[in-house]
PDB file of C-alpha atoms (C1' of nucleotides) in Angstrom:
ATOM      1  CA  UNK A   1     -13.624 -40.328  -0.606  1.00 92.00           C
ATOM      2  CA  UNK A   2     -14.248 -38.301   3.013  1.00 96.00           C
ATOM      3  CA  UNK A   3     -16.826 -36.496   4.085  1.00 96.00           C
ATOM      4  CA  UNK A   4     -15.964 -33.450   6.304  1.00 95.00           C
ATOM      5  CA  UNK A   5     -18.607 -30.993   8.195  1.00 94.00           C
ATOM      6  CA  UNK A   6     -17.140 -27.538   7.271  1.00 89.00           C
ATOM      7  CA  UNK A   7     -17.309 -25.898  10.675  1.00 82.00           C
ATOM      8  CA  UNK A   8     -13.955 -23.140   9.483  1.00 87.00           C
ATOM      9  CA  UNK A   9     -14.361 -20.263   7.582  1.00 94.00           C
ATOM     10  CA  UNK A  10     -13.512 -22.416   4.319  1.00 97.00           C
ATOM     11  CA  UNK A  11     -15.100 -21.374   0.648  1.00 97.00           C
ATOM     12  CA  UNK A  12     -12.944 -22.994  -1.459  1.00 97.00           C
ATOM     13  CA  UNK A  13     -14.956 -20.656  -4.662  1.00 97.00           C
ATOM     14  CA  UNK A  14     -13.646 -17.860  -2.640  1.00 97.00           C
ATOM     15  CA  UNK A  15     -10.213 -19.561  -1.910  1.00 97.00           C
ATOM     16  CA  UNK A  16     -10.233 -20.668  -5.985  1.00 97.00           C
ATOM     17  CA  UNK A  17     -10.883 -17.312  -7.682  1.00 95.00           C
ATOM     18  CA  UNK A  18      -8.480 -15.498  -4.630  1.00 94.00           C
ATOM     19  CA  UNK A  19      -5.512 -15.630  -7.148  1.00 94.00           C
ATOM     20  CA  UNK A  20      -3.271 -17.181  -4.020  1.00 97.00           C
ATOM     21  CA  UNK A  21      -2.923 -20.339  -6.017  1.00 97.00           C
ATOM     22  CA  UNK A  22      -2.701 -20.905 -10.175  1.00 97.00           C
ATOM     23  CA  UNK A  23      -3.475 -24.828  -9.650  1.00 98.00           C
ATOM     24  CA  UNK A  24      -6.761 -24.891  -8.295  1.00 98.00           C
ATOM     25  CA  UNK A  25      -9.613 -25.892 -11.290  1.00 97.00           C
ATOM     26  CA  UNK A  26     -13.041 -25.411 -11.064  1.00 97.00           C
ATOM     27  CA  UNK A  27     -14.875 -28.542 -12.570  1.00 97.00           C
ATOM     28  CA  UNK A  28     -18.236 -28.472 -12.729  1.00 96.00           C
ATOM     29  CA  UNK A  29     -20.602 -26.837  -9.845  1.00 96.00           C
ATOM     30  CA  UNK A  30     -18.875 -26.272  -7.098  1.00 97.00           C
ATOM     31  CA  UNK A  31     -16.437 -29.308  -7.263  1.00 98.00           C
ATOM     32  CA  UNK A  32     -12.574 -28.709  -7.787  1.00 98.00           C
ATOM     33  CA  UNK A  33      -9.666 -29.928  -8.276  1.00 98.00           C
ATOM     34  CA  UNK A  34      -6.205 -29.206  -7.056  1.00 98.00           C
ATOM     35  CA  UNK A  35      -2.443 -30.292  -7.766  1.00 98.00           C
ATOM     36  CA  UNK A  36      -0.562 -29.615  -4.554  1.00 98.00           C
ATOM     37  CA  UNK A  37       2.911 -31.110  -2.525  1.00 98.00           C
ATOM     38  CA  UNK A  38       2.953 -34.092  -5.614  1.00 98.00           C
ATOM     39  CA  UNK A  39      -0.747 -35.235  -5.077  1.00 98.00           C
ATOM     40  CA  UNK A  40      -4.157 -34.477  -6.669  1.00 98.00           C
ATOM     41  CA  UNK A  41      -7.483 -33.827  -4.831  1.00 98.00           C
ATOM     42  CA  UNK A  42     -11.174 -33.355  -5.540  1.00 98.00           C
ATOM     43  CA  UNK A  43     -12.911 -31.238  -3.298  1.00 98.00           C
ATOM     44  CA  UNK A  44     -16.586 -30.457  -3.563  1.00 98.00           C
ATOM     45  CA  UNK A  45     -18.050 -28.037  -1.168  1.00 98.00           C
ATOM     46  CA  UNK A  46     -21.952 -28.240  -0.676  1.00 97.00           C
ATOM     47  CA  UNK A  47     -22.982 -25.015   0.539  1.00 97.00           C
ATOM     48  CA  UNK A  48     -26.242 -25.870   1.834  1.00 96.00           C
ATOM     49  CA  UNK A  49     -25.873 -28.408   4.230  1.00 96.00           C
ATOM     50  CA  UNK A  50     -22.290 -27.706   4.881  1.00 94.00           C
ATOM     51  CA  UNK A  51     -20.271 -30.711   4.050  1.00 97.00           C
ATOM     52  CA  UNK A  52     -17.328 -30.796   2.138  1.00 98.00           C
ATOM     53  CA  UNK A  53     -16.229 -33.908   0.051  1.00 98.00           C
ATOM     54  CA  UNK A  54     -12.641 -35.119  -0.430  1.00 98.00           C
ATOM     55  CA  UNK A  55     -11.255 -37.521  -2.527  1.00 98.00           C
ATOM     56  CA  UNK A  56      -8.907 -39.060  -0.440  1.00 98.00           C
ATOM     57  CA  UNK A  57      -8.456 -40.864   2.893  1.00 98.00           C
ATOM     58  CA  UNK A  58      -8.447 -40.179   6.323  1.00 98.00           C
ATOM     59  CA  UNK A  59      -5.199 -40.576   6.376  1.00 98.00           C
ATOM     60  CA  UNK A  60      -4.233 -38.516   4.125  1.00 98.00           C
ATOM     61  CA  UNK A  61      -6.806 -35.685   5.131  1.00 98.00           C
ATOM     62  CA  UNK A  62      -4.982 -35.754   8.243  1.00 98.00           C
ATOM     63  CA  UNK A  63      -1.424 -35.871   6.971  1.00 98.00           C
ATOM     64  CA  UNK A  64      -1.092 -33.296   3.609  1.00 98.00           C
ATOM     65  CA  UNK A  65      -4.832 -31.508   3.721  1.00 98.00           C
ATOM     66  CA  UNK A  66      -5.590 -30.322   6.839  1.00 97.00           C
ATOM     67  CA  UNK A  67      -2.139 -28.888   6.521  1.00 98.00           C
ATOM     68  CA  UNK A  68      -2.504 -27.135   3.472  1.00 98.00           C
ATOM     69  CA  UNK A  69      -5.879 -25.191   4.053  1.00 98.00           C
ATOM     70  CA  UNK A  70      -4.326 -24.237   6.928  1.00 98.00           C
ATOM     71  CA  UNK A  71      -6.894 -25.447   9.100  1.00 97.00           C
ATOM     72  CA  UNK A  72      -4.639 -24.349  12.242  1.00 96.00           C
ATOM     73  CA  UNK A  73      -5.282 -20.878  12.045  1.00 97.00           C
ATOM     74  CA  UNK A  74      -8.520 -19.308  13.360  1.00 97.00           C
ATOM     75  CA  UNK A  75      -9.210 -16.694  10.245  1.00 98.00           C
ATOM     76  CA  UNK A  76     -12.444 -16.173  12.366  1.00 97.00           C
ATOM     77  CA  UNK A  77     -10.008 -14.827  15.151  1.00 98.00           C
ATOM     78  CA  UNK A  78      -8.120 -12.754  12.778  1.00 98.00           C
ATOM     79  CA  UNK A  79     -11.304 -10.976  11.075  1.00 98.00           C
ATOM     80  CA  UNK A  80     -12.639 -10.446  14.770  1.00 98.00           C
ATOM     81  CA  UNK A  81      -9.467  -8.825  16.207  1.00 98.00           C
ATOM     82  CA  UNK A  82      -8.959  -6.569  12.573  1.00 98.00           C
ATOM     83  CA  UNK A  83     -12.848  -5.683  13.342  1.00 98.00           C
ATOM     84  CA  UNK A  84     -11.601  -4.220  17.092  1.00 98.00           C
ATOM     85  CA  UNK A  85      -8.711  -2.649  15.695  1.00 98.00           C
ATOM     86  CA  UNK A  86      -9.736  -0.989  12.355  1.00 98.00           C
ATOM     87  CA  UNK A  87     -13.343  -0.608  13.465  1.00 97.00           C
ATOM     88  CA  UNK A  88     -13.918   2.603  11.376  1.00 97.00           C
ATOM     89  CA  UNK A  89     -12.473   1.092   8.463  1.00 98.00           C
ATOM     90  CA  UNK A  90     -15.674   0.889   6.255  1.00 97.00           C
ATOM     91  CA  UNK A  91     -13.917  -0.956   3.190  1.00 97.00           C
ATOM     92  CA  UNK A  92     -11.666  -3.685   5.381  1.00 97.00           C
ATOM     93  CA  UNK A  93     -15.236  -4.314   7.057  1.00 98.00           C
ATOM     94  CA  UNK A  94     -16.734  -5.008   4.219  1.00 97.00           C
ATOM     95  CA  UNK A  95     -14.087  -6.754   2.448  1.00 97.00           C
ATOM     96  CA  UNK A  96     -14.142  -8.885   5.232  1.00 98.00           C
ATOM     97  CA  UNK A  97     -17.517 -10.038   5.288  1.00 97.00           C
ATOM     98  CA  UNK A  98     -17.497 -10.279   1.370  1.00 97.00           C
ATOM     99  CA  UNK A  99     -14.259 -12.595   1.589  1.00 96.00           C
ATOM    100  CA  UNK A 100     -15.283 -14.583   4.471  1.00 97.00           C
ATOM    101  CA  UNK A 101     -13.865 -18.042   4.062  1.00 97.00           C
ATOM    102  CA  UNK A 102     -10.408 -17.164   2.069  1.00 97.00           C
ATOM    103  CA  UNK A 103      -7.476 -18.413   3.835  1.00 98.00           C
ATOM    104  CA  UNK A 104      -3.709 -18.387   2.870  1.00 98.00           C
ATOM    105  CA  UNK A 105      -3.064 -21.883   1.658  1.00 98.00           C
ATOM    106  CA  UNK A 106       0.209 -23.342   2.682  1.00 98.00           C
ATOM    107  CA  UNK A 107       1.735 -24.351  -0.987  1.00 98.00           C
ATOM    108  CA  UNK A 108       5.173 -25.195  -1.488  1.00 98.00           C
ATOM    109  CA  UNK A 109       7.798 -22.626  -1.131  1.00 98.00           C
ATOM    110  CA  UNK A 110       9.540 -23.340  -4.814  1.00 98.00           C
ATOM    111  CA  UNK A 111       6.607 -23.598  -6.717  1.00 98.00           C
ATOM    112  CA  UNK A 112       5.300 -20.199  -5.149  1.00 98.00           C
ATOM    113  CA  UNK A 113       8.091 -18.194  -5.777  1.00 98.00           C
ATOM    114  CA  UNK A 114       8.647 -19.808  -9.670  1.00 98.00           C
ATOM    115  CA  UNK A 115       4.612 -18.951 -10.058  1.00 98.00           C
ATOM    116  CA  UNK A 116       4.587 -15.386  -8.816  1.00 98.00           C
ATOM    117  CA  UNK A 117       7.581 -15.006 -11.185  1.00 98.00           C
ATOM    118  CA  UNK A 118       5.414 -15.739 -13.881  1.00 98.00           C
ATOM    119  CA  UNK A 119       2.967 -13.943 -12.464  1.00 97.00           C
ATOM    120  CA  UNK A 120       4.613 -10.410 -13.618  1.00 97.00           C
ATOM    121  CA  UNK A 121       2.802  -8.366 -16.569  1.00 95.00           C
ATOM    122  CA  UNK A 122       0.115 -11.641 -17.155  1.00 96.00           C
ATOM    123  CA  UNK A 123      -3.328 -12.206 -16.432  1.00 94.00           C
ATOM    124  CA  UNK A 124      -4.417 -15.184 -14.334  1.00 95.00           C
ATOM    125  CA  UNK A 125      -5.339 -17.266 -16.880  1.00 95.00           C
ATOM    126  CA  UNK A 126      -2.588 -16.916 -19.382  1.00 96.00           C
ATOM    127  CA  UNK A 127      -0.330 -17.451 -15.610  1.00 97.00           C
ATOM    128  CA  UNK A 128      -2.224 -20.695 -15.076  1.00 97.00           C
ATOM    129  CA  UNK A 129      -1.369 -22.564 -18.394  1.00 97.00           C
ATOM    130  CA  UNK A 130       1.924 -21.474 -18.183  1.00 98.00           C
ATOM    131  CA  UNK A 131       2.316 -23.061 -14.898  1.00 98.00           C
ATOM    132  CA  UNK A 132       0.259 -25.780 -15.985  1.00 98.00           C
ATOM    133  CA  UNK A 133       2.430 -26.203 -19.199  1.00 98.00           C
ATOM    134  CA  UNK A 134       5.781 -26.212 -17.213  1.00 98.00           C
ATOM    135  CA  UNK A 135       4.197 -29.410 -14.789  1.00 98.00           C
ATOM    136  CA  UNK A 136       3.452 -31.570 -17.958  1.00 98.00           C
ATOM    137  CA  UNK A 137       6.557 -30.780 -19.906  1.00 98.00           C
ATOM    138  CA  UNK A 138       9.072 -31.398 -16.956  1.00 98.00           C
ATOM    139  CA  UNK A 139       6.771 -32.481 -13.620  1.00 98.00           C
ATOM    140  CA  UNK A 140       6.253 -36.116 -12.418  1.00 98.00           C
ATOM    141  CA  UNK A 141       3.460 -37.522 -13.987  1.00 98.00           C
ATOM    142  CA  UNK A 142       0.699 -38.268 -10.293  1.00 97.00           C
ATOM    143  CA  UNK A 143      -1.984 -40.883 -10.046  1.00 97.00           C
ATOM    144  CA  UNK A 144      -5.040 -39.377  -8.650  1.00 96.00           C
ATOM    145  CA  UNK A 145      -8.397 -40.059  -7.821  1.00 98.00           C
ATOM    146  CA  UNK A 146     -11.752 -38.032  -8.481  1.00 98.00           C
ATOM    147  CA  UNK A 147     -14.704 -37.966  -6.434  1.00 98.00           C
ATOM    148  CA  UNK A 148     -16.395 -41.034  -7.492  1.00 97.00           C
ATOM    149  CA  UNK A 149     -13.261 -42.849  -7.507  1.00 96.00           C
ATOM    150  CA  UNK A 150     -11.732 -43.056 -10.898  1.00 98.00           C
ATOM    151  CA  UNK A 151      -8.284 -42.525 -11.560  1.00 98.00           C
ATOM    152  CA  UNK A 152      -7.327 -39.277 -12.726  1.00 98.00           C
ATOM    153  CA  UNK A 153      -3.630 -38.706 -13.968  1.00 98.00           C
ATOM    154  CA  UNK A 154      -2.203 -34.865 -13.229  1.00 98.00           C
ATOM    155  CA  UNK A 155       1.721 -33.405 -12.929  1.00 98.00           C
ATOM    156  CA  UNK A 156       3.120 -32.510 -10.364  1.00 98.00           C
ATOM    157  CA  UNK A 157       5.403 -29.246 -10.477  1.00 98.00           C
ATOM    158  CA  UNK A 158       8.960 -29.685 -11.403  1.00 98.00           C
ATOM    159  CA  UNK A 159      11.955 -30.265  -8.891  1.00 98.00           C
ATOM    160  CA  UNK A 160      14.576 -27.324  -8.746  1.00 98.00           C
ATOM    161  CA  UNK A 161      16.918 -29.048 -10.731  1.00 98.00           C
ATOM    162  CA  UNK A 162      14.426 -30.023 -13.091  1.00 98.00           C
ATOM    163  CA  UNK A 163      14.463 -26.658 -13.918  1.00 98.00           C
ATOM    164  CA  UNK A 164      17.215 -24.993 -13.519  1.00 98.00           C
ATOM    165  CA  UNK A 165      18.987 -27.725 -16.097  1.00 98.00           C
ATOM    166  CA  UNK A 166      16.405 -25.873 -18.657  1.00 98.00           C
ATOM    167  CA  UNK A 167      17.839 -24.083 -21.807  1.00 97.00           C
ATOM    168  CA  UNK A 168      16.092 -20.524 -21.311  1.00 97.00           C
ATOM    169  CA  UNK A 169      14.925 -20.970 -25.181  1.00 96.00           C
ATOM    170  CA  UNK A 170      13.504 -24.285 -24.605  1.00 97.00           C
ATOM    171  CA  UNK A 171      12.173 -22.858 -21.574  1.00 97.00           C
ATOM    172  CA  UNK A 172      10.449 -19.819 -23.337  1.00 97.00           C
ATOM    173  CA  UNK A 173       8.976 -22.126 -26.349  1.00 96.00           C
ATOM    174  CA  UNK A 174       7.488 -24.784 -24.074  1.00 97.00           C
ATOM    175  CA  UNK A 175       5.816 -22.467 -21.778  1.00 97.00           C
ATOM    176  CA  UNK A 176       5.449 -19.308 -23.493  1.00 96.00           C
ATOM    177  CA  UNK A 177       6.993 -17.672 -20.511  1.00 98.00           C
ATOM    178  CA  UNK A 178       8.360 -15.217 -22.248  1.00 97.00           C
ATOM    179  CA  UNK A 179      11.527 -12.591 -20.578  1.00 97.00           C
ATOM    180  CA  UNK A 180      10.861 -14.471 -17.460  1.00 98.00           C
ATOM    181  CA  UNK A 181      12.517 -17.816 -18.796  1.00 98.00           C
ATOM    182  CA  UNK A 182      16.122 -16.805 -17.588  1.00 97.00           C
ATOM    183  CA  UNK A 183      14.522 -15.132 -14.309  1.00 98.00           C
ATOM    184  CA  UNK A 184      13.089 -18.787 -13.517  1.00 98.00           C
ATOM    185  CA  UNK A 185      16.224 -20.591 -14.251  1.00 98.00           C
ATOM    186  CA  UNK A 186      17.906 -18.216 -11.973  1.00 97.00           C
ATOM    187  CA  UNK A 187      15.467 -18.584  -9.274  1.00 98.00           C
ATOM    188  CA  UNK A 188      15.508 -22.240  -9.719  1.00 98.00           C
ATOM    189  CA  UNK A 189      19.386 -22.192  -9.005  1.00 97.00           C
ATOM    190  CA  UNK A 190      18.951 -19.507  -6.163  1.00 97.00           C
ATOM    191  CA  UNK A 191      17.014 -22.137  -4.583  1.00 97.00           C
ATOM    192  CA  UNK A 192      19.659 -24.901  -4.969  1.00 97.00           C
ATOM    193  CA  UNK A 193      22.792 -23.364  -4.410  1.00 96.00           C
ATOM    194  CA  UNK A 194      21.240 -20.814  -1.168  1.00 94.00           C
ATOM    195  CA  UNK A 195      17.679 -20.590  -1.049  1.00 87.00           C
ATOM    196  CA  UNK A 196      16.694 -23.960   0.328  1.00 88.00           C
ATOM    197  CA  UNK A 197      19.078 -23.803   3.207  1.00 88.00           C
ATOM    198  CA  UNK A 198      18.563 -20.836   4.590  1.00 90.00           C
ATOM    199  CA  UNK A 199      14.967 -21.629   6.338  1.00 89.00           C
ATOM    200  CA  UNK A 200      13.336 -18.666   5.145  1.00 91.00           C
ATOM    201  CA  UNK A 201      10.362 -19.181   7.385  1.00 87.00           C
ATOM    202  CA  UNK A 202      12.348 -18.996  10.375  1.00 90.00           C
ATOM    203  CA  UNK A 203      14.141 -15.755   9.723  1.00 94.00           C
ATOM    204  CA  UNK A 204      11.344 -13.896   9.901  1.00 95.00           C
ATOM    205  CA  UNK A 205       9.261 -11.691   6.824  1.00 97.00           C
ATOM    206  CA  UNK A 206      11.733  -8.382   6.570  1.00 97.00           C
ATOM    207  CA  UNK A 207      15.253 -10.716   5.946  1.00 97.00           C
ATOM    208  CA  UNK A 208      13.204 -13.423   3.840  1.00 97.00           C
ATOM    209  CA  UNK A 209      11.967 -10.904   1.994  1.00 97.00           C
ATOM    210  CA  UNK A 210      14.853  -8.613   1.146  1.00 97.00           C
ATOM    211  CA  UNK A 211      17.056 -11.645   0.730  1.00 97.00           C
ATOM    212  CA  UNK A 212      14.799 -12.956  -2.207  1.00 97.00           C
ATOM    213  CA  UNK A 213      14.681  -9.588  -3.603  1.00 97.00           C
ATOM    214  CA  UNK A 214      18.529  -9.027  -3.603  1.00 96.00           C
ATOM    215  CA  UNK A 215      19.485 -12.436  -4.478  1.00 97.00           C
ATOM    216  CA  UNK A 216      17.083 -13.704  -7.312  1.00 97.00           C
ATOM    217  CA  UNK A 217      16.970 -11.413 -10.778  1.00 97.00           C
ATOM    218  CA  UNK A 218      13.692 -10.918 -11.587  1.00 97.00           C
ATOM    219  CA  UNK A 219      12.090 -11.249  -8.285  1.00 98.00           C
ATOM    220  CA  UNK A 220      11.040  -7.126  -7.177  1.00 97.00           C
ATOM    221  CA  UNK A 221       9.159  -6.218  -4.178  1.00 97.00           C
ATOM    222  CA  UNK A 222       5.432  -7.728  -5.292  1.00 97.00           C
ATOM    223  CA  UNK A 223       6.994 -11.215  -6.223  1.00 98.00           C
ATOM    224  CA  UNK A 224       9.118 -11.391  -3.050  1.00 98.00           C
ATOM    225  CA  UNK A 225       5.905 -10.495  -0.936  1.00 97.00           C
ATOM    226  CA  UNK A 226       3.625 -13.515  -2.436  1.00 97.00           C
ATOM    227  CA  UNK A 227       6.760 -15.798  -2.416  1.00 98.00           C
ATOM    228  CA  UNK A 228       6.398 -14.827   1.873  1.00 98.00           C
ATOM    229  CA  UNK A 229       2.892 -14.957   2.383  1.00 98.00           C
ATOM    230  CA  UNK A 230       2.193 -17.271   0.043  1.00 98.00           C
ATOM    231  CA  UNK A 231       5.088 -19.616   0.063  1.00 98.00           C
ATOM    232  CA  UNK A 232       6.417 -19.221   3.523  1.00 98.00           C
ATOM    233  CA  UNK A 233       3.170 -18.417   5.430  1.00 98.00           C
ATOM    234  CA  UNK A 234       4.397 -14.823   6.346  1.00 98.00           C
ATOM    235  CA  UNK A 235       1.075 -13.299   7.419  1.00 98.00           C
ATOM    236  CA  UNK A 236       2.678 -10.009   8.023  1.00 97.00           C
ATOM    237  CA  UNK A 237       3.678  -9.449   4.063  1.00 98.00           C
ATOM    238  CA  UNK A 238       1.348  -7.448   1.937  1.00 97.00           C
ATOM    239  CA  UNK A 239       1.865  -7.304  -1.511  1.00 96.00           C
ATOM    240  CA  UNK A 240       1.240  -4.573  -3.338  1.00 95.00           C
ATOM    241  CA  UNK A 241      -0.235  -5.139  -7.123  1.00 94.00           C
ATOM    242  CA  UNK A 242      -2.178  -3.097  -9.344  1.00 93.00           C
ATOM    243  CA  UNK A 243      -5.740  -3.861  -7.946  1.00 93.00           C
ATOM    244  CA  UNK A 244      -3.974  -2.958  -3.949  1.00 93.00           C
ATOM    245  CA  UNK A 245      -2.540   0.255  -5.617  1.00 93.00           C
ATOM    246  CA  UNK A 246      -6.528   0.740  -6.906  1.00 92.00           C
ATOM    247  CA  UNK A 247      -7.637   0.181  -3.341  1.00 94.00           C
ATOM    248  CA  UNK A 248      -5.095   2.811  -1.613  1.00 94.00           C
ATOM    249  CA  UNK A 249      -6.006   5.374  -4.753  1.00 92.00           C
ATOM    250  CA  UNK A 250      -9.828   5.475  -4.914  1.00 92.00           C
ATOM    251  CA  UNK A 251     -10.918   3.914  -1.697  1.00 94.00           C
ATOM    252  CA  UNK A 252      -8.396   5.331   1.026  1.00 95.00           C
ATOM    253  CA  UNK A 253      -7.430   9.154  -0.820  1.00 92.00           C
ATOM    254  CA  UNK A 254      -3.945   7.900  -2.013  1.00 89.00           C
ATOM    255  CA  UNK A 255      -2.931   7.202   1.574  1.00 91.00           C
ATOM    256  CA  UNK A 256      -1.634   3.683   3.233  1.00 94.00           C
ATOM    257  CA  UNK A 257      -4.100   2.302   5.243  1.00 96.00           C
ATOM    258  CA  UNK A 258      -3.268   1.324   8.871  1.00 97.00           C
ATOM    259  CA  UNK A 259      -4.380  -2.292   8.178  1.00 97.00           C
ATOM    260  CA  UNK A 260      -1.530  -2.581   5.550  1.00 97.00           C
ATOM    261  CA  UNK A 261       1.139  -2.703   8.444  1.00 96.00           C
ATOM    262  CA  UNK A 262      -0.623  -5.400  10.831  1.00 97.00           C
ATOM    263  CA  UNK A 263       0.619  -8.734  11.627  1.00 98.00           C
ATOM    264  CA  UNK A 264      -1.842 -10.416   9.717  1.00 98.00           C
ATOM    265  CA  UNK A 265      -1.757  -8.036   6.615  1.00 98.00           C
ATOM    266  CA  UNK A 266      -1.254 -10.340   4.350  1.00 98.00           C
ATOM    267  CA  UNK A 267      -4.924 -12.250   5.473  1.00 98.00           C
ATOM    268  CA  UNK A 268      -6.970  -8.800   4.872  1.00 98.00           C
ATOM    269  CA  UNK A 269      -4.952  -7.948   1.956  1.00 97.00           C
ATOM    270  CA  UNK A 270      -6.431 -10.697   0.462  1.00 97.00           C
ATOM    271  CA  UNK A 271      -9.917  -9.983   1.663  1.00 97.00           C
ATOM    272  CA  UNK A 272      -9.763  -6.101   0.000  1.00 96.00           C
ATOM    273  CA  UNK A 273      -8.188  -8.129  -3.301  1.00 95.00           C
ATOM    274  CA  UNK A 274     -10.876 -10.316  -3.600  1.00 95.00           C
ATOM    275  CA  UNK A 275     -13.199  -7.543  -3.295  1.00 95.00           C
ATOM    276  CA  UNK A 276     -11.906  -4.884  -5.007  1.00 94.00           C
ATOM    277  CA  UNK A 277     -11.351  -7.391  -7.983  1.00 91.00           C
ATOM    278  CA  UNK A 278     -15.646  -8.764  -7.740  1.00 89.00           C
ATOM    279  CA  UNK A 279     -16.462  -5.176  -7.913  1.00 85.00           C
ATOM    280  CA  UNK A 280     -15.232  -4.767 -11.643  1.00 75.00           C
TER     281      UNK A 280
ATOM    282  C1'  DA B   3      -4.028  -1.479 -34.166  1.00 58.24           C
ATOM    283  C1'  DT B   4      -3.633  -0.579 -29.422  1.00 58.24           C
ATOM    284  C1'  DT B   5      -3.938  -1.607 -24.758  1.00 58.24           C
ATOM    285  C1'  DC B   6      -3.814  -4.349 -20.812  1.00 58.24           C
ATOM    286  C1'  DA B   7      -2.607  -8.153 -17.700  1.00 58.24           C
ATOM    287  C1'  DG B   8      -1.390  -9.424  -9.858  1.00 58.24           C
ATOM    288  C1'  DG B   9       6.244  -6.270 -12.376  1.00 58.24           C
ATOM    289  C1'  DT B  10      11.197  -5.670 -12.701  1.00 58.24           C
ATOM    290  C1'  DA B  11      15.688  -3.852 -14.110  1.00 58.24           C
ATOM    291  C1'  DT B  12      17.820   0.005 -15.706  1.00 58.24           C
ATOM    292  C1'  DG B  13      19.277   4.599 -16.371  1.00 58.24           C
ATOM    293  C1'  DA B  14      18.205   9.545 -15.946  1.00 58.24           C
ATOM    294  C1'  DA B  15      16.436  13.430 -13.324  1.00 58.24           C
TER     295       DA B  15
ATOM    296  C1'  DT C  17      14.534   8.481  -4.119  1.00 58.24           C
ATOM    297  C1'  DT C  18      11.380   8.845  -7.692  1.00 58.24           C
ATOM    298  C1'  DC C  19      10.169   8.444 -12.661  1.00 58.24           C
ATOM    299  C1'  DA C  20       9.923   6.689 -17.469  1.00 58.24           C
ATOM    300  C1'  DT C  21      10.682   2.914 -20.416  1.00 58.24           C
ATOM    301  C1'  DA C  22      11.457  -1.699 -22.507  1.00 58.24           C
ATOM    302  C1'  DC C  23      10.266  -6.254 -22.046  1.00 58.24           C
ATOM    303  C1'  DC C  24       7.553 -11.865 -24.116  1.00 58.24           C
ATOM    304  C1'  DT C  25       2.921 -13.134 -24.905  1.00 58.24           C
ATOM    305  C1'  DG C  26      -1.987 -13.625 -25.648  1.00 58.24           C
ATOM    306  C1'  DA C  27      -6.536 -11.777 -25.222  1.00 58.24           C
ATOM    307  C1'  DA C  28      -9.947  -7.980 -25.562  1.00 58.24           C
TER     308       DA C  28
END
DNA sequence: ATTCAGGTATGAA
DNA sequence: TTCATACCTGAA
């Protein structure tokens, strides 16, 4: 277990209920755990003095963590400049100050895109144990540790050819995944046969993006956006769901806000989300 | 019973 | 291009 003064805009409640991520658990208080890159972690965040709590080492902190909170990128730098450029933008403002402390975790491309394929016509729960589900039916069982240092065993999610080997009946009865069984096993083989060598992140949002759209049945415009920002760390993608398509109705008269075509789109997006979604 | 939940593919207008 | 509709499933 580490102990790490929290000087970044990090709220990992925030981060947890941002709907980014459908393997992040809330414990008890304000402890959690999370099931990332084949490992498990505890993180507690005290909000008082600061401090956040991680059960693992140094080492690893250094390595896998650091890497995945994306502790690179200066979100504070990002809500400053959006605050220059949109500064009459009453709603960003405020989603940003509301959000303060979300930042775009950098999960695993394959899991991301077989998630927000899921994802389609389900709440975030019912997403959750379906992910969940497909980890302990067909993921490598992981050794883990909790806070106070007892071993905790979790699954990792499945390799690509894990999955696509499934039978799309199997599939659908194991996870109750419904339609989207033979869209996964697709996807699954996209990524064997194409997806995994083309280096996505390097050709930039617009080809990654239409490329995934063309190429995988079952993956649309909104799936193809969180597979980028999400799963590739496109900043610049802004998917558009039902609680966005709320936001551009009642809080911006039916018309696109500027914001929505910025580089770092995808970061405010998920500021207004998290909002708009608190404000039910 | 009906509707809704972080959509997409399809076919018609 | 835009629009309506079906689609697994579980919860409200």
């Amino acid at each position: 277990m580490i102990e790490v003064q929290n000087s970044l805009c990090f709220d990992i409640r925030k981060i947890a209920e941002s709907g980014q991520c459908f393997r992040i658990n809330r414990l008890y208080g304000s402890t959690y755990s999370i099931v990332a890159k084949g490992r498990y972690l505890e993180i507690h965040q005290d909000y008082t003095n600061n401090v956040l709590q991680l059960s693992c080492s140094n080492q690893e902190y250094k390595n896998v963590w650091m890497d995945y909170f994306d502790f690179s990128t200066s979100y504070l730098k990002i809500q400053q400049q959006a605050s220059d450029k949109y500064p009459n933008d009453r709603f960003l403002v405020e989603s940003m100050e509301y959000g303060h402390g979300i930042r775009i975790l950098r999960q695993e491309f394959f899991e991301t895109l077989i998630s927000f394929i899921i994802s389609q016509r389900k709440s975030i729960p019912s997403i959750k144990r379906c992910v969940e589900s497909l980890s302990m039916n067909y993921g490598d069982r992981i050794n883990g540790l909790s806070l106070s240092g007892d071993c905790v065993t979790a699954y990792a999610f499945p390799a690509p050819s894990t999955i696509a080997q499934l039978d799309p009946d199997e599939l659908r009865a194991t996870c109750s995944v419904g339609y989207r069984s033979e869209y996964i096993i697709d996807a699954a083989n996209w990524y064997l046969s194409k997806g995994s060598r083309y280096a996505l992140s390097n050709l930039g949002y617009q080809t990654s993006c239409n490329i995934m759209q063309s190429e995988i049945f079952g993956v649309g415009k909104k799936v193809a956006n969180c597979a980028c920002l999400f799963g590739l760390h496109q900043l610049e993608a802004c998917p558009i769901d039902v609680w966005m398509q709320r936001i551009i109705d009642e809080d911006y008269r039916e018309s696109i806000p500027r914001w929505m075509d910025d580089e770092y789109a995808g970061v405010l997006q998920q500021y207004c989300f998290y909002y708009k979604r608190d404000l039910r």
